Amino acid sequence: MRKRALLTSFSLCILVALTWPATAWAQAGGSGNTPPPGQVNGSDDPWTPGPVGTDEGWKLEFEHYERFSRRPALFLRTRSMERFARTADERAFKLLMERYLDPEKPEDHVPYLIAGITADNFTKADHMALWQEFMLRANKPVDAWLWWNALMVQGQAFGGGVARGTATNKKLPVFLRAAALESLSWRNDGDTALQLIPLVLESPDPKAKKEKGLARAVLVESCSSALIAARGRIGEEAFARAANLVIDQLDDKKLPFRTTVTLARNLAETFGTDQLYVTSDSWRKLLEGRNDEARAGAGGDDDPEASGMTTRERVTVTNDAGFTVPRFMGIEGAGTRIAFVIDMSDSMTAPLTSEEKEDLRRPVTGPGAAEEKARRRADDGGPKGAPTEAELPWDKINTRFDAARETLKLSLRQLGDKMNFVVIVFGSKAHPIFPNQGMVPATKSNVAKVINELDNWVVGKPKSDRPNGTLKGYTNLHGGLLEAFRATGKKPLEVHEHVETRGFLEGCDTIFLLSDGEPSWDNFAQVDAKEPDIQIGDPESHTPGQDADNVEYQGPYGWGFYPYLVRDIQRMNLFRKAQIHCIGIGESNDRLLEQIVEVGRGKFRKIGG
């Protein structure tokens, strides 16, 4: 059984691997044949550098880094960068910085990886000048992920001063300024957040030029994220001022609807309520009530009536005609542009346990089922006669694949026709159910087209290591989410999905992710020479295989530990603000899915757990 890395959130809230696994699976490759599987055997520790206090020690580590920097496999290159950064040597930082500025392929993900690796390992006071240089040299919108990491490190060392100077500098690209606001949220720096929000949203000069369009929307959304860090200050004058400024933005009709959704979600988290209001008056009433409670020393009350709010004023973001509350496998979301990311790896052919099948039925078989059914059909503005879980063909749902397919079909039928959706499936590869198709309106014809395609899928014949049959191979969870963030109303984004304009205006605002196992693959697999610590084995079933000279390595997002995977999801969603809900079934890595939910501020459900 594999030993996993221990994941923690250190004081900067960056996920770090404290220990590296003794085993991790790769797929080995020979010339022209499908490669057999493999694992790291732990004979050497390829992650830990030797001492670099002497010229000879530095020379050995530098030569190791240089040698692996030219290897085809991104995993081996990532591992060598991690080892090199762990020296915490200023010379290593400078070389990694140069590599960030002039990366090899893949030109987008090598810098993303370097940004996180350097932030994990260069955190001492004497590294701060290096970070300043790094930020000066890499200052384009695409560098916002680097800036967020840099501001996290410097915030830990210096407090909020660097973030304050960055967020208020109008000469900088808006995403770099927003990165400063986001760092306050992740560091829980409420003091700086309450100082900064007025400086960003309330110009002292009425003639000063204001940001417009997407630039304004990004700053407003990031201010609402920063406000979450100050939720412990409800009742104070400084909080009321900042909160009112954020709430005021709901009256700005020039902001896109996605900003309304984001503000509602972030304000709900700030105030600790499940209600999502799209009117500023509703939030002001809630703020006034919570202020009174805080001054009286009472706890918050989730009942809106406690703040003088009527039922009619509790408007959700999906209450208009043609919109519904998006649902999947018992989880309700809040958005209008929905991405369903569905695991179709071979392990999804496994039969459901009786506990799992009963748990799947539970949302409509427990107390109040009749009331729930009636509410779904009438109260949320859904399609007339939309089906519920009770009407699923339970006699045909015998495997995880059956459950995924039938519940997905149900969720699609429940979408309002003014909503948009995309279905992403992932096995060894990840792609929309119809290749190159992005978000589409949830019309009857579009929904029927997807359902028809799902009904045409059949499980492949069993094999010796796939006794239940085959679907689409390994578990490329990272690729599935990457496709979700790249999906737009037109052709998919190619790179930099975290800052591309079309992603904000045409991309998803809600993601439902279903998976049944450990991530075992990604988009960056590459055949390379077998290292001594690699043993051959199937990355999905962990079945040992025969030795080989070459190995098809997973990339860093598909290995048996997850700091890179979770961190890259955080990058993708830092500004996009999609709400990410995760459903685990079977052998799903529930801690991993919970971490993804933390990044996406969504909900987690374990089927049968």
Coordinates of C-alpha atoms in Angstrom, one line a residue:
M1 CA 0.0 0.0 0.0
R2 CA 1.3 3.4 -0.9
K3 CA 2.4 5.9 1.8
R4 CA 0.9 9.3 1.0
A5 CA 2.5 12.6 1.6
L6 CA 1.1 14.4 4.7
L7 CA -0.6 17.6 3.5
T8 CA -0.9 20.5 5.8
S9 CA -1.6 24.2 5.5
F10 CA 1.2 26.1 7.0
S11 CA 0.9 29.6 8.2
L12 CA 0.8 30.9 4.7
C13 CA -2.1 28.6 3.8
I14 CA 0.0 27.0 1.0
L15 CA -0.3 23.2 0.8
V16 CA 3.0 21.6 1.5
A17 CA 4.1 18.0 1.5
L18 CA 5.9 17.3 4.8
T19 CA 7.0 13.8 3.7
W20 CA 7.3 12.3 0.3
P21 CA 5.9 8.9 -0.5
A22 CA 7.9 5.7 -0.4
T23 CA 5.9 4.5 -3.4
A24 CA 4.3 6.3 -6.3
W25 CA 3.1 4.6 -9.5
A26 CA 4.2 5.3 -13.0
Q27 CA 3.5 3.5 -16.3
A28 CA 6.6 2.1 -17.8
G29 CA 7.1 2.1 -21.6
G30 CA 9.1 0.1 -24.1
S31 CA 9.5 0.8 -27.8
G32 CA 6.2 0.5 -29.5
N33 CA 4.4 -1.4 -26.8
T34 CA 1.9 -0.3 -24.1
P35 CA 4.1 0.3 -21.1
P36 CA 3.6 -1.8 -17.9
P37 CA 3.0 0.0 -14.5
G38 CA 5.6 1.1 -11.8
Q39 CA 6.3 2.6 -8.4
V40 CA 9.0 4.4 -6.4
N41 CA 10.8 1.9 -4.2
G42 CA 12.5 4.4 -1.8
S43 CA 16.0 3.0 -2.2
D44 CA 17.2 6.6 -2.5
D45 CA 15.5 9.9 -1.5
P46 CA 15.5 11.8 -4.7
W47 CA 13.7 14.7 -3.1
T48 CA 16.2 15.7 -0.4
P49 CA 19.3 17.7 -1.3
G50 CA 22.7 17.3 0.3
P51 CA 24.4 20.1 2.3
V52 CA 25.4 23.1 0.1
G53 CA 27.5 24.9 2.6
T54 CA 30.7 24.0 0.7
D55 CA 31.6 24.6 -2.9
E56 CA 31.6 20.8 -3.5
G57 CA 28.2 20.4 -2.0
W58 CA 26.7 23.2 -4.1
K59 CA 28.4 21.8 -7.2
L60 CA 26.8 18.4 -6.7
E61 CA 23.3 19.8 -6.2
F62 CA 23.7 22.2 -9.2
E63 CA 24.8 19.3 -11.4
H64 CA 21.9 17.2 -10.3
Y65 CA 19.5 20.0 -11.1
E66 CA 21.0 20.7 -14.5
R67 CA 21.0 17.1 -15.4
F68 CA 17.3 16.6 -14.7
S69 CA 16.2 20.0 -16.1
R70 CA 16.8 18.5 -19.6
R71 CA 14.8 15.3 -19.0
P72 CA 11.6 14.7 -21.1
A73 CA 9.3 13.8 -18.1
L74 CA 7.8 16.8 -16.4
F75 CA 7.5 14.8 -13.2
L76 CA 11.3 14.3 -13.1
R77 CA 11.9 17.9 -13.8
T78 CA 9.5 19.0 -11.1
R79 CA 11.1 16.6 -8.6
S80 CA 14.5 18.1 -9.4
M81 CA 13.2 21.7 -9.0
E82 CA 11.7 20.7 -5.6
R83 CA 15.0 19.2 -4.5
F84 CA 17.0 22.2 -5.7
A85 CA 14.6 24.7 -4.0
R86 CA 14.9 22.8 -0.7
T87 CA 18.5 23.9 -0.5
A88 CA 17.0 27.4 0.4
D89 CA 20.1 28.7 -1.3
E90 CA 20.0 32.2 -2.9
R91 CA 21.7 30.8 -6.0
A92 CA 19.0 28.2 -6.4
F93 CA 16.3 30.9 -6.2
K94 CA 17.9 33.0 -8.9
L95 CA 18.3 30.0 -11.2
L96 CA 14.6 29.1 -10.7
M97 CA 13.6 32.7 -11.3
E98 CA 15.5 32.7 -14.7
R99 CA 13.8 29.4 -15.6
Y100 CA 10.4 30.9 -14.7
L101 CA 11.1 33.9 -17.1
D102 CA 12.3 31.6 -19.9
P103 CA 10.6 28.3 -19.4
E104 CA 10.8 25.1 -21.3
K105 CA 7.7 23.2 -22.4
P106 CA 5.0 23.2 -21.2
E107 CA 5.6 26.9 -21.1
D108 CA 2.5 27.7 -19.0
H109 CA 2.8 25.0 -16.3
V110 CA 6.5 25.1 -15.7
P111 CA 6.1 28.7 -14.3
Y112 CA 3.1 27.7 -12.3
L113 CA 5.0 24.9 -10.7
I114 CA 8.0 27.2 -10.0
A115 CA 5.8 29.8 -8.3
G116 CA 4.5 27.3 -5.8
I117 CA 7.8 25.5 -5.2
T118 CA 9.7 28.7 -4.5
A119 CA 7.0 29.9 -2.2
D120 CA 7.2 26.7 -0.2
N121 CA 11.0 26.8 0.2
F122 CA 12.2 30.5 0.3
T123 CA 10.4 32.0 3.3
K124 CA 13.3 33.4 5.4
A125 CA 13.9 37.1 6.0
D126 CA 17.0 37.1 3.8
H127 CA 14.9 35.8 0.8
M128 CA 12.5 38.8 0.8
A129 CA 14.7 41.0 -1.4
L130 CA 14.8 38.1 -4.0
W131 CA 11.0 38.1 -4.0
Q132 CA 10.9 41.8 -4.7
E133 CA 13.2 41.3 -7.6
F134 CA 11.1 38.4 -8.9
M135 CA 8.0 40.5 -8.8
L136 CA 9.6 43.4 -10.6
R137 CA 10.8 41.2 -13.4
A138 CA 7.5 39.2 -13.8
N139 CA 4.7 41.7 -13.7
K140 CA 2.2 40.8 -16.4
P141 CA -1.4 39.6 -15.8
V142 CA -0.3 36.0 -16.3
D143 CA 2.1 36.4 -13.4
A144 CA -0.8 36.9 -10.9
W145 CA -0.2 33.4 -9.5
L146 CA 3.4 34.2 -8.9
W147 CA 2.4 37.4 -7.2
W148 CA -0.1 35.7 -5.0
N149 CA 2.6 33.3 -3.8
A150 CA 5.1 36.1 -3.3
L151 CA 2.6 38.2 -1.4
M152 CA 1.7 35.2 0.8
V153 CA 5.4 34.8 1.7
Q154 CA 6.0 38.5 2.3
G155 CA 2.8 38.9 4.2
Q156 CA 4.0 36.3 6.7
A157 CA 7.3 38.1 7.0
F158 CA 6.2 41.8 7.0
G159 CA 2.4 41.8 7.6
G160 CA 0.0 43.6 5.2
G161 CA 2.2 46.4 4.0
V162 CA 3.3 44.9 0.7
A163 CA -0.3 43.8 -0.1
R164 CA -1.6 47.3 0.7
G165 CA 1.0 49.0 -1.6
T166 CA 0.2 46.5 -4.3
A167 CA -3.6 46.6 -4.2
T168 CA -3.6 50.4 -4.4
N169 CA -1.1 50.8 -7.2
K170 CA -3.2 51.7 -10.2
K171 CA -0.2 51.4 -12.5
L172 CA -0.2 47.6 -12.0
P173 CA -2.3 45.2 -14.0
V174 CA -5.6 44.5 -12.2
F175 CA -4.9 40.9 -11.6
L176 CA -1.7 41.7 -9.7
R177 CA -3.6 44.1 -7.5
A178 CA -6.4 41.5 -7.0
A179 CA -3.7 38.9 -6.0
A180 CA -2.9 41.2 -3.1
L181 CA -6.5 41.2 -1.9
E182 CA -6.8 37.5 -2.3
S183 CA -3.7 36.9 -0.2
L184 CA -5.4 38.7 2.7
S185 CA -8.3 36.3 2.5
W186 CA -6.0 33.3 2.5
R187 CA -3.8 34.6 5.3
N188 CA -6.9 35.7 7.4
D189 CA -5.5 39.2 7.6
G190 CA -8.7 41.0 8.5
D191 CA -7.0 44.1 9.8
T192 CA -5.4 44.9 6.5
A193 CA -8.5 43.9 4.6
L194 CA -10.6 46.5 6.5
Q195 CA -8.0 49.2 5.7
L196 CA -7.7 48.2 2.0
I197 CA -11.3 47.7 0.9
P198 CA -12.2 51.4 1.3
L199 CA -9.0 52.4 -0.5
V200 CA -9.9 50.2 -3.5
L201 CA -13.6 50.8 -3.7
E202 CA -14.0 54.3 -2.4
S203 CA -11.8 56.9 -4.2
P204 CA -11.2 60.1 -2.2
D205 CA -11.1 62.0 -5.5
P206 CA -14.5 62.0 -7.2
K207 CA -12.8 63.0 -10.5
A208 CA -10.4 60.1 -10.3
K209 CA -10.7 57.6 -13.1
K210 CA -12.3 54.4 -12.0
E211 CA -11.7 50.9 -13.3
K212 CA -14.3 49.7 -15.8
G213 CA -15.7 46.4 -17.0
L214 CA -13.8 43.2 -16.1
A215 CA -11.1 45.1 -14.3
R216 CA -13.7 46.6 -11.9
A217 CA -15.4 43.2 -11.5
V218 CA -12.2 41.5 -10.6
L219 CA -11.3 44.0 -7.9
V220 CA -14.8 44.0 -6.5
E221 CA -14.9 40.3 -6.3
S222 CA -11.5 40.2 -4.6
C223 CA -12.6 42.8 -2.1
S224 CA -15.5 40.5 -1.2
S225 CA -13.0 37.7 -0.7
A226 CA -10.8 39.9 1.5
L227 CA -13.9 40.8 3.7
I228 CA -14.2 37.1 4.7
A229 CA -10.9 37.5 6.6
A230 CA -12.6 40.1 8.8
R231 CA -15.7 38.2 9.7
G232 CA -14.6 38.1 13.3
R233 CA -14.9 41.9 13.4
I234 CA -18.7 42.1 12.8
G235 CA -20.1 44.9 15.0
E236 CA -17.1 47.2 14.6
E237 CA -17.3 50.5 12.7
A238 CA -14.4 49.5 10.4
F239 CA -16.2 46.3 9.4
A240 CA -19.5 48.1 8.8
R241 CA -17.8 50.6 6.5
A242 CA -16.0 47.9 4.5
A243 CA -19.0 45.6 4.3
N244 CA -21.3 48.4 3.2
L245 CA -18.9 49.3 0.4
V246 CA -18.9 45.7 -0.8
I247 CA -22.7 45.4 -0.5
D248 CA -23.1 48.7 -2.5
Q249 CA -21.5 47.0 -5.5
L250 CA -24.7 44.9 -5.9
D251 CA -26.3 48.2 -7.1
D252 CA -23.8 48.6 -9.9
K253 CA -25.7 47.4 -13.0
K254 CA -22.6 47.6 -15.2
L255 CA -21.0 44.7 -13.4
P256 CA -21.5 41.2 -14.9
F257 CA -24.0 38.8 -13.4
R258 CA -21.1 36.5 -12.3
T259 CA -20.0 39.3 -10.0
T260 CA -23.5 39.3 -8.4
V261 CA -23.2 35.6 -7.8
T262 CA -19.7 35.9 -6.4
L263 CA -20.6 38.7 -4.0
A264 CA -23.7 36.8 -2.8
R265 CA -21.5 33.7 -2.0
N266 CA -18.7 35.6 -0.3
L267 CA -21.1 37.7 1.7
A268 CA -23.0 34.6 2.8
E269 CA -19.7 33.1 4.0
T270 CA -18.8 36.3 5.8
F271 CA -22.1 36.5 7.6
G272 CA -22.4 32.7 8.2
T273 CA -25.7 32.3 6.4
D274 CA -26.9 29.9 3.8
Q275 CA -29.1 32.5 2.2
L276 CA -27.9 34.1 -1.1
Y277 CA -29.3 37.6 -1.7
V278 CA -28.9 39.6 -4.9
T279 CA -30.2 42.9 -3.6
S280 CA -28.1 45.3 -1.5
D281 CA -31.1 46.1 0.8
S282 CA -31.3 42.5 2.0
W283 CA -27.6 42.4 3.0
R284 CA -27.8 45.8 4.7
K285 CA -30.7 44.5 6.8
L286 CA -28.7 41.4 7.7
L287 CA -25.6 43.6 8.5
E288 CA -27.6 45.9 10.7
G289 CA -29.0 42.9 12.6
R290 CA -25.7 41.2 13.0
N291 CA -24.1 44.5 14.2
D292 CA -26.8 44.8 16.9
E293 CA -26.2 41.2 17.9
A294 CA -22.4 41.6 18.1
R295 CA -22.8 44.8 20.2
A296 CA -25.1 42.9 22.6
G297 CA -22.7 40.1 22.8
A298 CA -25.0 37.6 21.1
G299 CA -24.0 35.0 18.5
G300 CA -25.1 35.3 14.8
D301 CA -28.6 34.1 13.9
D302 CA -29.1 32.4 10.5
D303 CA -32.8 33.4 10.5
P304 CA -33.2 36.4 8.2
E305 CA -36.3 37.4 10.1
A306 CA -34.0 38.2 13.1
S307 CA -32.8 41.1 11.0
G308 CA -36.2 42.4 10.1
M309 CA -36.1 40.7 6.7
T310 CA -39.3 39.3 5.1
T311 CA -39.6 36.0 3.3
R312 CA -40.3 37.9 0.0
E313 CA -36.9 39.6 0.2
R314 CA -34.9 36.3 0.5
V315 CA -34.2 36.2 -3.2
T316 CA -31.7 33.7 -4.5
V317 CA -29.5 34.0 -7.5
T318 CA -31.6 31.4 -9.4
N319 CA -35.2 32.5 -8.7
D320 CA -36.0 34.1 -12.0
A321 CA -37.9 32.2 -14.7
G322 CA -35.8 29.9 -16.7
F323 CA -33.3 29.3 -13.9
T324 CA -33.2 26.5 -11.3
V325 CA -31.2 25.4 -8.4
P326 CA -28.5 23.2 -9.9
R327 CA -28.2 19.8 -8.2
F328 CA -26.1 16.7 -8.5
M329 CA -26.1 13.6 -6.3
G330 CA -27.8 15.3 -3.4
I331 CA -25.8 18.5 -3.4
E332 CA -27.4 21.8 -4.3
G333 CA -25.3 24.6 -5.9
A334 CA -25.9 28.3 -6.7
G335 CA -25.0 29.4 -10.1
T336 CA -26.2 29.5 -13.7
R337 CA -23.2 28.2 -15.7
I338 CA -22.6 24.6 -14.6
A339 CA -19.8 22.2 -15.3
F340 CA -20.3 18.6 -14.5
V341 CA -16.9 16.8 -14.2
I342 CA -17.4 13.1 -14.2
D343 CA -14.9 10.3 -13.5
M344 CA -15.1 7.7 -16.2
S345 CA -12.0 5.7 -15.3
D346 CA -12.1 1.9 -15.4
S347 CA -12.7 1.7 -11.7
M348 CA -16.2 3.3 -12.2
T349 CA -17.3 -0.1 -13.6
A350 CA -17.2 -1.5 -10.0
P351 CA -20.6 -2.6 -8.6
L352 CA -22.3 -0.5 -6.1
T353 CA -22.5 -1.7 -2.5
S354 CA -25.9 -1.9 -0.9
E355 CA -24.9 1.0 1.3
E356 CA -23.9 3.1 -1.6
K357 CA -27.1 2.4 -3.5
E358 CA -29.2 3.2 -0.4
D359 CA -27.3 6.4 0.2
L360 CA -27.9 7.5 -3.4
R361 CA -31.7 7.0 -2.9
R362 CA -31.7 8.8 0.4
P363 CA -32.3 12.4 -0.8
V364 CA -35.8 11.4 -1.9
T365 CA -36.5 8.3 0.1
G366 CA -36.2 9.8 3.6
P367 CA -38.7 11.9 5.6
G368 CA -40.3 14.7 3.5
A369 CA -39.8 13.0 0.2
A370 CA -43.2 14.1 -1.2
E371 CA -42.7 17.7 -0.1
E372 CA -39.3 17.7 -1.6
K373 CA -40.6 16.4 -4.9
A374 CA -43.3 19.0 -5.0
R375 CA -41.0 21.8 -4.1
R376 CA -38.5 20.9 -6.8
R377 CA -41.2 20.9 -9.4
A378 CA -42.9 24.1 -8.4
D379 CA -41.0 26.3 -6.0
D380 CA -37.7 26.8 -7.7
G381 CA -38.9 27.8 -11.1
G382 CA -37.6 24.5 -12.7
P383 CA -38.9 22.9 -15.9
K384 CA -42.5 21.9 -15.6
G385 CA -42.6 18.2 -14.7
A386 CA -38.9 17.9 -14.1
P387 CA -38.0 14.5 -12.8
T388 CA -36.7 13.7 -9.3
E389 CA -34.5 11.0 -7.8
A390 CA -37.6 8.9 -7.1
E391 CA -38.1 8.4 -10.8
L392 CA -34.6 7.1 -11.6
P393 CA -34.5 3.6 -13.0
W394 CA -33.1 2.1 -9.8
D395 CA -33.4 -1.4 -11.2
K396 CA -30.8 -0.5 -13.8
I397 CA -28.4 1.2 -11.5
N398 CA -25.9 -1.5 -10.5
T399 CA -22.5 0.1 -10.9
R400 CA -20.8 3.4 -10.2
F401 CA -20.9 4.1 -13.9
D402 CA -24.7 3.5 -13.9
A403 CA -25.1 5.8 -11.0
A404 CA -23.0 8.6 -12.5
R405 CA -24.8 8.3 -15.9
E406 CA -28.4 8.2 -14.5
T407 CA -28.0 11.0 -11.9
L408 CA -26.2 13.2 -14.4
K409 CA -29.1 12.7 -16.8
L410 CA -31.5 13.7 -14.1
S411 CA -29.5 16.8 -13.2
L412 CA -29.4 17.9 -16.8
R413 CA -33.1 17.5 -17.2
Q414 CA -33.6 19.7 -14.1
L415 CA -31.7 22.7 -15.5
G416 CA -33.6 25.8 -16.5
D417 CA -33.5 26.6 -20.1
K418 CA -31.7 29.9 -19.5
M419 CA -28.8 28.2 -17.8
N420 CA -25.7 27.0 -19.5
F421 CA -23.8 23.7 -19.0
V422 CA -20.9 21.5 -20.1
V423 CA -20.2 17.9 -19.3
I424 CA -16.5 16.9 -18.9
V425 CA -15.5 13.3 -18.6
F426 CA -12.1 12.1 -17.6
G427 CA -10.2 8.8 -17.8
S428 CA -6.7 8.8 -19.0
K429 CA -7.7 11.8 -21.0
A430 CA -10.2 14.5 -20.2
H431 CA -12.5 16.2 -22.6
P432 CA -16.0 17.6 -23.0
I433 CA -18.5 14.9 -23.9
F434 CA -18.6 16.4 -27.4
P435 CA -14.9 17.3 -28.2
N436 CA -14.2 21.0 -28.5
Q437 CA -17.8 21.9 -27.4
G438 CA -18.0 24.5 -24.6
M439 CA -20.8 25.8 -22.4
V440 CA -24.2 25.5 -24.2
P441 CA -27.7 26.6 -23.2
A442 CA -29.7 24.0 -21.3
T443 CA -32.4 23.8 -24.0
K444 CA -34.3 20.6 -24.4
S445 CA -32.5 19.7 -27.6
N446 CA -29.0 20.3 -26.1
V447 CA -29.8 18.3 -23.0
A448 CA -31.3 15.5 -25.2
K449 CA -28.2 15.4 -27.3
V450 CA -26.0 14.8 -24.3
I451 CA -28.3 12.2 -22.8
N452 CA -28.4 10.3 -26.0
E453 CA -24.6 10.2 -26.1
L454 CA -24.5 9.0 -22.5
D455 CA -26.9 6.3 -23.3
N456 CA -24.7 5.1 -26.2
W457 CA -21.7 4.4 -23.9
V458 CA -21.1 0.8 -23.0
V459 CA -18.6 -0.8 -20.7
G460 CA -15.7 -2.7 -22.4
K461 CA -15.0 -6.3 -21.9
P462 CA -13.3 -7.4 -18.6
K463 CA -9.5 -8.0 -18.5
S464 CA -7.3 -9.9 -16.0
D465 CA -6.6 -6.6 -14.2
R466 CA -10.1 -5.1 -15.0
P467 CA -12.5 -7.8 -13.8
N468 CA -15.5 -5.5 -14.1
G469 CA -14.7 -4.2 -17.5
T470 CA -13.2 -1.0 -18.9
L471 CA -14.3 2.6 -19.6
K472 CA -11.7 5.3 -20.3
G473 CA -8.6 4.2 -18.5
Y474 CA -6.8 6.0 -15.6
T475 CA -8.0 8.8 -13.3
N476 CA -7.0 12.2 -14.8
L477 CA -8.8 14.4 -12.2
H478 CA -6.6 17.4 -12.9
G479 CA -7.3 17.2 -16.6
G480 CA -11.0 17.1 -15.9
L481 CA -10.9 20.3 -13.8
L482 CA -8.6 22.0 -16.3
E483 CA -11.1 21.3 -19.1
A484 CA -13.9 22.7 -16.9
F485 CA -12.0 26.0 -16.4
R486 CA -11.1 26.2 -20.0
A487 CA -14.7 25.7 -21.3
T488 CA -16.4 28.8 -22.6
G489 CA -19.3 29.7 -24.8
K490 CA -17.0 29.3 -27.8
K491 CA -13.9 27.3 -28.4
P492 CA -12.0 26.3 -25.2
L493 CA -9.3 28.5 -23.8
E494 CA -5.8 27.2 -24.6
V495 CA -3.7 28.7 -21.7
H496 CA -3.9 30.9 -18.7
E497 CA -7.4 30.1 -17.8
H498 CA -7.0 31.9 -14.5
V499 CA -6.8 35.3 -16.1
E500 CA -8.3 35.0 -19.6
T501 CA -11.2 37.4 -20.2
R502 CA -13.5 34.9 -21.9
G503 CA -13.2 32.5 -19.0
F504 CA -14.8 35.1 -16.7
L505 CA -17.6 36.1 -19.0
E506 CA -18.4 32.8 -20.7
G507 CA -16.9 30.1 -18.3
C508 CA -18.5 28.1 -15.5
D509 CA -19.5 29.5 -12.1
T510 CA -20.3 26.2 -10.5
I511 CA -18.5 22.8 -10.8
F512 CA -19.8 19.4 -9.7
L513 CA -16.9 16.9 -9.5
L514 CA -17.5 13.1 -9.1
S515 CA -14.6 10.7 -8.5
D516 CA -14.2 7.2 -7.2
G517 CA -10.5 6.9 -6.6
E518 CA -7.0 8.3 -6.3
P519 CA -5.8 10.5 -9.2
S520 CA -3.4 8.4 -11.2
W521 CA -2.8 10.4 -14.4
D522 CA -2.7 13.9 -15.9
N523 CA -2.1 15.7 -19.2
F524 CA 1.6 15.7 -18.9
A525 CA 2.6 12.0 -19.2
Q526 CA 5.9 11.4 -20.9
V527 CA 8.1 8.4 -21.7
D528 CA 11.6 8.8 -20.1
A529 CA 14.4 6.5 -18.9
K530 CA 13.6 4.6 -15.8
E531 CA 15.1 5.9 -12.6
P532 CA 16.5 3.5 -10.0
D533 CA 13.7 4.3 -7.6
I534 CA 11.0 3.5 -10.1
Q535 CA 9.3 0.1 -10.1
I536 CA 6.9 -0.9 -12.8
G537 CA 3.1 -1.1 -12.0
D538 CA -0.4 -0.1 -13.2
P539 CA -1.2 3.4 -11.8
E540 CA -4.9 2.5 -11.6
S541 CA -5.0 -1.0 -10.1
H542 CA -1.4 -0.9 -8.6
T543 CA -0.8 -4.3 -10.2
P544 CA 3.0 -5.0 -10.4
G545 CA 4.5 -5.4 -13.8
Q546 CA 7.7 -6.5 -15.5
D547 CA 10.7 -4.2 -15.5
A548 CA 11.5 -2.0 -18.5
D549 CA 14.2 0.5 -19.6
N550 CA 11.7 3.3 -20.2
V551 CA 8.8 4.5 -18.1
E552 CA 5.8 6.6 -19.1
Y553 CA 5.7 8.9 -16.1
Q554 CA 2.6 10.7 -15.0
G555 CA 3.1 14.5 -14.7
P556 CA 3.2 16.1 -11.3
Y557 CA -0.6 16.4 -11.0
G558 CA -1.2 12.7 -11.4
W559 CA 1.3 11.3 -8.9
G560 CA 0.4 9.6 -5.6
F561 CA 0.6 12.8 -3.5
Y562 CA -1.2 16.0 -4.1
P563 CA 0.4 19.4 -3.2
Y564 CA 0.8 20.2 -6.9
L565 CA -2.7 19.1 -7.8
V566 CA -4.5 21.0 -5.1
R567 CA -2.3 24.0 -5.6
D568 CA -3.0 24.2 -9.3
I569 CA -6.7 24.0 -8.7
Q570 CA -6.2 27.0 -6.3
R571 CA -4.5 28.8 -9.2
M572 CA -7.2 28.1 -11.7
N573 CA -9.9 29.3 -9.2
L574 CA -8.1 32.2 -7.5
F575 CA -10.0 34.8 -9.6
R576 CA -12.5 32.7 -11.4
K577 CA -14.4 32.0 -8.1
A578 CA -16.3 28.9 -9.3
Q579 CA -18.0 27.1 -6.5
I580 CA -16.6 23.5 -6.5
H581 CA -18.7 20.7 -5.1
C582 CA -17.2 17.2 -4.8
I583 CA -18.8 13.8 -4.5
G584 CA -16.7 10.8 -3.6
I585 CA -17.7 7.2 -4.1
G586 CA -15.9 3.9 -3.7
E587 CA -12.2 4.3 -3.0
S588 CA -12.2 8.1 -3.5
N589 CA -9.5 10.1 -1.6
D590 CA -11.9 12.0 0.6
R591 CA -9.2 14.2 2.2
L592 CA -8.2 15.3 -1.3
L593 CA -11.8 16.0 -2.3
E594 CA -12.3 18.0 0.9
Q595 CA -9.2 20.1 0.1
I596 CA -10.6 20.8 -3.3
V597 CA -13.9 21.8 -1.7
E598 CA -12.0 24.2 0.6
V599 CA -10.5 25.8 -2.5
G600 CA -13.9 26.1 -4.2
R601 CA -15.9 27.0 -1.1
G602 CA -18.3 24.3 -1.9
K603 CA -19.8 21.1 -0.4
F604 CA -18.5 17.5 -0.1
R605 CA -20.5 14.4 0.0
K606 CA -19.3 10.8 0.4
I607 CA -21.7 8.2 -1.1
G608 CA -21.9 5.2 1.2
G609 CA -19.5 6.8 3.7

